[in-house]
Short mmCIF file of C-alpha atoms and ligand atoms in Angstrom, two decimals:
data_model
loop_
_atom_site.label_atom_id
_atom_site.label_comp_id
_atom_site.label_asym_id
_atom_site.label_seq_id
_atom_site.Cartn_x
_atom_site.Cartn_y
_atom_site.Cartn_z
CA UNK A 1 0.00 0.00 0.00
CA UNK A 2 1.67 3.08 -0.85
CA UNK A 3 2.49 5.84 2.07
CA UNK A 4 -0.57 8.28 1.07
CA UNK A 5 -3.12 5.27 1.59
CA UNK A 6 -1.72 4.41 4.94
CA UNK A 7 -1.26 7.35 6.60
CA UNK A 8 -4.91 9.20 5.14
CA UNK A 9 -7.18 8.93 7.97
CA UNK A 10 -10.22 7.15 5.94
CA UNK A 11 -13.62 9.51 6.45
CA UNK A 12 -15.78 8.63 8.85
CA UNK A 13 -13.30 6.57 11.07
CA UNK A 14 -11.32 7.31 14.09
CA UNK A 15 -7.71 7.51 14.59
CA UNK A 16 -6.64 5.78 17.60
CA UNK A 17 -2.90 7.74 18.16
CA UNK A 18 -1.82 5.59 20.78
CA UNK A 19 -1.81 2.86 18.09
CA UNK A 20 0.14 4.47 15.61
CA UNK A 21 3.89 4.51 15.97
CA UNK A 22 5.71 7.53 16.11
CA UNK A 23 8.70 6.67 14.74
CA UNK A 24 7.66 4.55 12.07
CA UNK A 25 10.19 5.12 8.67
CA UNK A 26 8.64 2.78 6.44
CA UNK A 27 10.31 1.15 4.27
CA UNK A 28 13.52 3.50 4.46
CA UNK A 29 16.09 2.53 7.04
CA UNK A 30 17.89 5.38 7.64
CA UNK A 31 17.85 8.87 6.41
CA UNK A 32 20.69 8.06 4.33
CA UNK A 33 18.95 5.30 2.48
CA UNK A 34 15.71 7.74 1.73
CA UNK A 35 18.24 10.68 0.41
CA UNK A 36 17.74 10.53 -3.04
CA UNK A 37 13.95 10.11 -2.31
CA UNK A 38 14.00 13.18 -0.43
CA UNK A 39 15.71 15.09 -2.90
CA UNK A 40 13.41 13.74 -5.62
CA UNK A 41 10.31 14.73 -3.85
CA UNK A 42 11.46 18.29 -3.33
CA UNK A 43 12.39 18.48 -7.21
CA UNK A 44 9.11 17.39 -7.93
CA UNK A 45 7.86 20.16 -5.62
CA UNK A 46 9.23 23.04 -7.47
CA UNK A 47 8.33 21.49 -10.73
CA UNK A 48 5.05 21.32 -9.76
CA UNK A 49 4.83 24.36 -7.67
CA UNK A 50 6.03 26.38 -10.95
CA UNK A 51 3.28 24.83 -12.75
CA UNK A 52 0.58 25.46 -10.65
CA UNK A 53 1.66 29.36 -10.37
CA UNK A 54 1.90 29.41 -14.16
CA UNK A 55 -1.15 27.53 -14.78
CA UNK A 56 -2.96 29.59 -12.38
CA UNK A 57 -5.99 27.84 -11.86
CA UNK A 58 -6.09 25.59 -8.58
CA UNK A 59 -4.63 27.21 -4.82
CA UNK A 60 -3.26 24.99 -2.35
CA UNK A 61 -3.50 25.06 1.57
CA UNK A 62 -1.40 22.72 3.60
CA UNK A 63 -2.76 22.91 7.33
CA UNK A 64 0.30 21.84 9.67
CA UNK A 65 -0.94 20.58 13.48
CA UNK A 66 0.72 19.38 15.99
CA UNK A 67 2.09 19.63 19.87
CA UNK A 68 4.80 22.00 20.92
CA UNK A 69 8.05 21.04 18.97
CA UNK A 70 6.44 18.43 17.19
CA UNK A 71 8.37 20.03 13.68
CA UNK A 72 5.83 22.23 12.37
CA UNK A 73 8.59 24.99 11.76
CA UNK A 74 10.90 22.44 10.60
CA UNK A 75 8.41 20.77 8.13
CA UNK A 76 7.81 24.56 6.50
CA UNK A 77 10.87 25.27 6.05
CA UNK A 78 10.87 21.64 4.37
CA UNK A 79 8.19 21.51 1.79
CA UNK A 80 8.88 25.94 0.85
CA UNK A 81 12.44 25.55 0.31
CA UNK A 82 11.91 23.10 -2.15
CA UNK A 83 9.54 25.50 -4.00
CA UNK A 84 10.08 29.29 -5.97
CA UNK A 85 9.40 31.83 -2.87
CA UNK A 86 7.19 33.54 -5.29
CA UNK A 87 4.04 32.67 -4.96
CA UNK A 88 4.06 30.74 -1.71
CA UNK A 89 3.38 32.18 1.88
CA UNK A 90 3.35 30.74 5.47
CA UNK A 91 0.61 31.80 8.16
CA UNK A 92 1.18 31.25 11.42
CA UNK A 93 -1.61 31.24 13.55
CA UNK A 94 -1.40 32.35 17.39
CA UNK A 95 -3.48 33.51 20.00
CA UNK A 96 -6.36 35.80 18.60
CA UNK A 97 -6.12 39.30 18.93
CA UNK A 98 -9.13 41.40 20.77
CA UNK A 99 -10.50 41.98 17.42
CA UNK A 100 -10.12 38.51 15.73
CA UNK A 101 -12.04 37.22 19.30
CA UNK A 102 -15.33 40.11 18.41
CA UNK A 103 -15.68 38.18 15.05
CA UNK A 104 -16.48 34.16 14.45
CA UNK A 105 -13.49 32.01 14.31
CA UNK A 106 -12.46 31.85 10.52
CA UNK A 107 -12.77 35.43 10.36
CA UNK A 108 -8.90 35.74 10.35
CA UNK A 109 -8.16 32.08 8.57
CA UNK A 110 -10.37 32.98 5.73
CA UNK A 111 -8.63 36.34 4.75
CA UNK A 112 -5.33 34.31 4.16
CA UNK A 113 -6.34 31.56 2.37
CA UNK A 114 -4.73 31.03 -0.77
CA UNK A 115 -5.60 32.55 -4.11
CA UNK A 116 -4.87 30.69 -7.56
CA UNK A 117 -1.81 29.71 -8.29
CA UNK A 118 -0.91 30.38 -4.68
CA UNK A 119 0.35 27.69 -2.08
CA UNK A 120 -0.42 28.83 1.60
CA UNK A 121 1.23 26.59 4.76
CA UNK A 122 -0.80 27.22 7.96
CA UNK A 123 1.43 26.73 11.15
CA UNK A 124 -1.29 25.87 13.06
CA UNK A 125 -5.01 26.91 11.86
CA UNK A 126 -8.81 27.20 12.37
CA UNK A 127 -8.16 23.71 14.19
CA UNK A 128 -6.51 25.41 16.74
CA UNK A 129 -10.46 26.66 17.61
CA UNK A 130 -11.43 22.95 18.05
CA UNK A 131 -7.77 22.01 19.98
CA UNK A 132 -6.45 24.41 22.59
CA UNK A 133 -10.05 26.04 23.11
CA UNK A 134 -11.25 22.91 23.92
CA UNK A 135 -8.81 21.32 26.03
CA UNK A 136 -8.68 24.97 28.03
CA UNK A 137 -12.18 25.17 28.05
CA UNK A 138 -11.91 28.91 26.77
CA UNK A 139 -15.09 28.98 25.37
CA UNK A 140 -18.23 26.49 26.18
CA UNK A 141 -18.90 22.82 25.07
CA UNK A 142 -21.54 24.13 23.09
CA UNK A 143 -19.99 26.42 20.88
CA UNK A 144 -17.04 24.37 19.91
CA UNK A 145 -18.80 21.39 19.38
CA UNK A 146 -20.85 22.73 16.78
CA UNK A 147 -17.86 23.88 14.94
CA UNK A 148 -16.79 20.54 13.05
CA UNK A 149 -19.82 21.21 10.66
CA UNK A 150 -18.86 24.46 10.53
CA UNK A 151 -14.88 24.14 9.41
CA UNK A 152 -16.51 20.92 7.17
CA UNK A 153 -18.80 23.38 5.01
CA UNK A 154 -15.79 26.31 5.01
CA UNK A 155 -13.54 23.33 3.61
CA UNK A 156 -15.79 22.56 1.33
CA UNK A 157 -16.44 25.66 -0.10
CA UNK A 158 -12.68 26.50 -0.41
CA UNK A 159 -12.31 23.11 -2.35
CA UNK A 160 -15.33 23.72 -4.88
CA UNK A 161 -13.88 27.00 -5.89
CA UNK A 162 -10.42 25.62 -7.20
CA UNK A 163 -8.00 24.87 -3.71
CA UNK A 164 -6.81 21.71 -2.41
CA UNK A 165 -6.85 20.80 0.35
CA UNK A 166 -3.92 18.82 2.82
CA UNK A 167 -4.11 18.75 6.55
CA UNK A 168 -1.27 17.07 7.98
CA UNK A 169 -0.87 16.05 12.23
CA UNK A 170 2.51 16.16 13.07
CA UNK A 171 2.80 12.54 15.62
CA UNK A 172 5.77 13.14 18.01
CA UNK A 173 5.67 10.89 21.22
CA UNK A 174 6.37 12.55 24.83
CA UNK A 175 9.57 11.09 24.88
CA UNK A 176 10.18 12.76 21.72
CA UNK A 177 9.34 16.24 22.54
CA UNK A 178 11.67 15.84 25.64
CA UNK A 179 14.42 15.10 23.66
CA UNK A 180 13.53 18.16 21.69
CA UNK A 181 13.45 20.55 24.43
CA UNK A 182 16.76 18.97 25.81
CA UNK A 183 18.39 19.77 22.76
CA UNK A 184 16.70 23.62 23.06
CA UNK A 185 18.28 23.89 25.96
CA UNK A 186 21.58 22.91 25.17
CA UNK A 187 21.76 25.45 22.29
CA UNK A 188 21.81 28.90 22.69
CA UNK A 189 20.52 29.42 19.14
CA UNK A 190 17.49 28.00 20.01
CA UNK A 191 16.84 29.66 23.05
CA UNK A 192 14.24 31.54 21.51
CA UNK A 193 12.55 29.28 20.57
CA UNK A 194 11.83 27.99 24.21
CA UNK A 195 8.86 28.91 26.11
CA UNK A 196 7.25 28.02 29.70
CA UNK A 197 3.97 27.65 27.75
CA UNK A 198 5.32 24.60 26.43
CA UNK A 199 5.88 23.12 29.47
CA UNK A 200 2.35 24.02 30.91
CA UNK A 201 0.53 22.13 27.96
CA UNK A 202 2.70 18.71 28.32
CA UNK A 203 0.34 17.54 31.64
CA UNK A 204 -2.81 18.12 29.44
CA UNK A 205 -0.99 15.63 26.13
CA UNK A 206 -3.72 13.11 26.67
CA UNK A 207 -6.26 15.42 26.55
CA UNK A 208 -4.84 16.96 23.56
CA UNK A 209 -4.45 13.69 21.94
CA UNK A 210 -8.43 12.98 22.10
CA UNK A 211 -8.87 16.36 20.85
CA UNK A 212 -6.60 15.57 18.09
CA UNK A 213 -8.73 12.14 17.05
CA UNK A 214 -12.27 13.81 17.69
CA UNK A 215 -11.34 16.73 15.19
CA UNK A 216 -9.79 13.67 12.46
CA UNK A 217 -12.78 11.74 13.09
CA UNK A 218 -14.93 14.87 11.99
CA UNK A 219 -13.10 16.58 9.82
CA UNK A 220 -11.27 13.82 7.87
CA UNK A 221 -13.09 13.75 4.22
CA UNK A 222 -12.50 13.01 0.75
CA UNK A 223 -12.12 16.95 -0.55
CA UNK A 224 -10.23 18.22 2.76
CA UNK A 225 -8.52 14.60 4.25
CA UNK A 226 -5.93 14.16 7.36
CA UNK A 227 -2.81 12.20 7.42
CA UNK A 228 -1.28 11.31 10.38
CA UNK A 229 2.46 11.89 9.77
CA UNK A 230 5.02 9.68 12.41
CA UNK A 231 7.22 12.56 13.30
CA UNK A 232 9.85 11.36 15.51
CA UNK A 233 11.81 10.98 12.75
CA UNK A 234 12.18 14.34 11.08
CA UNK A 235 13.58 12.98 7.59
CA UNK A 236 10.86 10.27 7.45
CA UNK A 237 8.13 13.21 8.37
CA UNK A 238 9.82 15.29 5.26
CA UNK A 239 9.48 12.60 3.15
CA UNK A 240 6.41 11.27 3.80
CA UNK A 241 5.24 14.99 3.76
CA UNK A 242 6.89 15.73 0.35
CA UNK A 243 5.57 12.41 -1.39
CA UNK A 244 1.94 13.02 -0.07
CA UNK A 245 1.75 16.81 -1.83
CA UNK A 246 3.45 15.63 -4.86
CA UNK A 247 1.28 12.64 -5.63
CA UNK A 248 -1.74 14.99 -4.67
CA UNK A 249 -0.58 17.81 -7.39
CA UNK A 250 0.49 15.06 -9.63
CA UNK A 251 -3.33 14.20 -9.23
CA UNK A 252 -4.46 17.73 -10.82
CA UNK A 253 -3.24 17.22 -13.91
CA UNK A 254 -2.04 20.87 -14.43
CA UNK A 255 -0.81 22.11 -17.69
CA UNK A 256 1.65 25.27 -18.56
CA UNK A 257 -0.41 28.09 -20.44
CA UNK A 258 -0.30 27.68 -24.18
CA UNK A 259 2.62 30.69 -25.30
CA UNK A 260 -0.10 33.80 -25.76
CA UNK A 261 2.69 34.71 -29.11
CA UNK A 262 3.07 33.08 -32.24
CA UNK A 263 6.47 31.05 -31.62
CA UNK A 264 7.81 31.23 -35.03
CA UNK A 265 7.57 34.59 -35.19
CA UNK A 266 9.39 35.13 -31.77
CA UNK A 267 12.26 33.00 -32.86
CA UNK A 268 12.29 34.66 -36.37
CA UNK A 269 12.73 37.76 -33.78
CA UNK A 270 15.40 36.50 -31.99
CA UNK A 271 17.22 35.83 -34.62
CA UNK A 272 17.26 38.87 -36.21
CA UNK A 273 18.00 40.50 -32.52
CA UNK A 274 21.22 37.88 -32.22
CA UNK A 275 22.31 38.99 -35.52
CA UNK A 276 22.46 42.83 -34.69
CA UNK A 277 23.98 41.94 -31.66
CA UNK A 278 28.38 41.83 -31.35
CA UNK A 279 29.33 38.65 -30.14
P1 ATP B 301 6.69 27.96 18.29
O1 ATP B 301 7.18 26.74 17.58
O2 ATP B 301 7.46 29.18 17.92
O3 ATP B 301 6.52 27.77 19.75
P2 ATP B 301 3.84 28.20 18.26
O4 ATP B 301 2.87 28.00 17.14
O5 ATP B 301 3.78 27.25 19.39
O6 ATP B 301 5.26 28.22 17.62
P3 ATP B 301 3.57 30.26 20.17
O7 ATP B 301 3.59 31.75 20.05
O8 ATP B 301 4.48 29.56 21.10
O9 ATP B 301 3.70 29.68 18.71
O10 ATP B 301 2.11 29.81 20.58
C1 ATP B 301 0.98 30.17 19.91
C2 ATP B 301 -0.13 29.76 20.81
O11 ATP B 301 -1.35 30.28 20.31
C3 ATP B 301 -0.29 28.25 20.88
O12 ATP B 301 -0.22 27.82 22.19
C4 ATP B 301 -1.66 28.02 20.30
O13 ATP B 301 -2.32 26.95 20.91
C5 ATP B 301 -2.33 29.35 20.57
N1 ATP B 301 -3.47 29.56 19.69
C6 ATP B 301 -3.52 29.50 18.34
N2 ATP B 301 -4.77 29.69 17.89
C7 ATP B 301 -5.55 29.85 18.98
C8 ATP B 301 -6.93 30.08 19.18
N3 ATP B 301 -7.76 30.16 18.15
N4 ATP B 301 -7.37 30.23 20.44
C9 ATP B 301 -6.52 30.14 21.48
N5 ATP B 301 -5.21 29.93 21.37
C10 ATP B 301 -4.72 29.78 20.13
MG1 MG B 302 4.99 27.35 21.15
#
């Protein structure tokens, strides 16, 4: 079964992340083994990238989720590098403003998704409204259980009008993010990047990871689906990552813009220009 089968989360069934292995690699041993892989999926990436931007017709939004230092950052910087800066943006999403909070909760995700031809990676997302708010109870039962139906039908309608749609779950174990904020705090470059917040949320994980499957559960469907990406490894999580966007742009069948000029007259140009030209 190949990768994008087995880690989609089917519609209409539950996720049970306790089952799934966070350090599974497939069938790649080591990162060394999956290096040409990787660096065939991210020249795949531009190549497709360019064509979408010049073919202008379909968006894509890539929704990154995950706990604290589970490599949303890192899986960014990832999948954009691979692709022409022009024509791509990342959106962070963090605590709402006083302003977002007076209006209803994909106020502020709408106004940055992307536009044709655009691809859009949100570090975390309107999710976050069905996550954090629920595990903190920051707003009541009641009003964020009726948002699945309500991010459902705002999926939708981005997907009818031309965007595809990827939501990836970042799977790091507790162990894992340890490790992770060992290694923060054993390098003064990524100091910064440490904060007690992350701390605070790791007694609440098991909370979070129910949030996490209830929200899959929901929101998984054929136009918008979820993969649950094993994360422990950071190369397998790039590749698996990279492979799963590829195959799905692969999948739109997107072709360059017929030339708007008559080519044999722009090479009859050319020529003339080369000729009036000194060597
Ligand atoms: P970093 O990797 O830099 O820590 P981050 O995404 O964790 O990135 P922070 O500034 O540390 O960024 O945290 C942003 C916080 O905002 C997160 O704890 C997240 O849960 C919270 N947040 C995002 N959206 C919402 C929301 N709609 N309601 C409440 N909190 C939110
Ligand atoms: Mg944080």
């Amino acid at each position: 079964m190949g990768l994008r089968r087995k880690l989609r989360v089917e519609p209409g069934t539950r996720p049970d992340l306790s089952n799934i292995a966070t350090d599974f690699h497939g069938d790649f041993e080591s990162e060394k083994a999956a290096r040409k892989q990787l660096s065939e999926n991210s020249r795949r990436l531009g190549d497709l990238q360019q064509k979408l931007y010049g073919e202008g017709r379909h968006a894509l939004l890539i929704v990154l989720q995950g706990m604290d230092a589970a490599g949303k950052d890192g899986t960014c910087w990832h999948v954009l590098s691979a692709m022409n800066p022009q024509g791509t943006v990342v959106k962070s999403f963090k605590q709402p403003t006083a302003e977002e909070l007076r209006h209803d909760f994909l106020w502020r995700i709408h106004a940055h998704t992307p536009g044709r031809g655009e691809v859009t990676v949100f570090n975390r997302s309107h999710y976050e409204d069905v996550l954090v708010v629920r595990v903190h109870d920051l707003v009541p039962e009641a009003v964020w259980s009726r948002r699945y139906d309500m991010i459902n039908a705002f999926e939708q309608a981005l997907t009818a009008q031309g965007t595809t749609i990827l939501k990836f779950f970042l799977h790091i174990s507790p162990a894992e993010q340890l490790r992770r904020f060992e290694q923060r705090l054993d390098d003064p470059a990524r100091h910064w990047k440490i904060s007690e917040a992350d701390y605070a949320e790791r007694p609440y994980w098991d909370a979070y990871q129910t949030a996490y499957e209830d929200a899959m559960e929901k929101c998984s469907t054929d136009h918008a689906p979820w993969y649950v990406i094993p994360s422990d490894l950071k190369w397998f999580r790039n590749l698996a990552i990279s492979h799963i966007i590829a195959k799905t742009l692969d999948g739109l069948d997107m072709k360059l813009p017929a030339p708007s000029v008559d080519m044999d007259k722009i090479r009859a140009l050319y020529h003339e220009a080369a000729k009036a030209t000194p060597a």
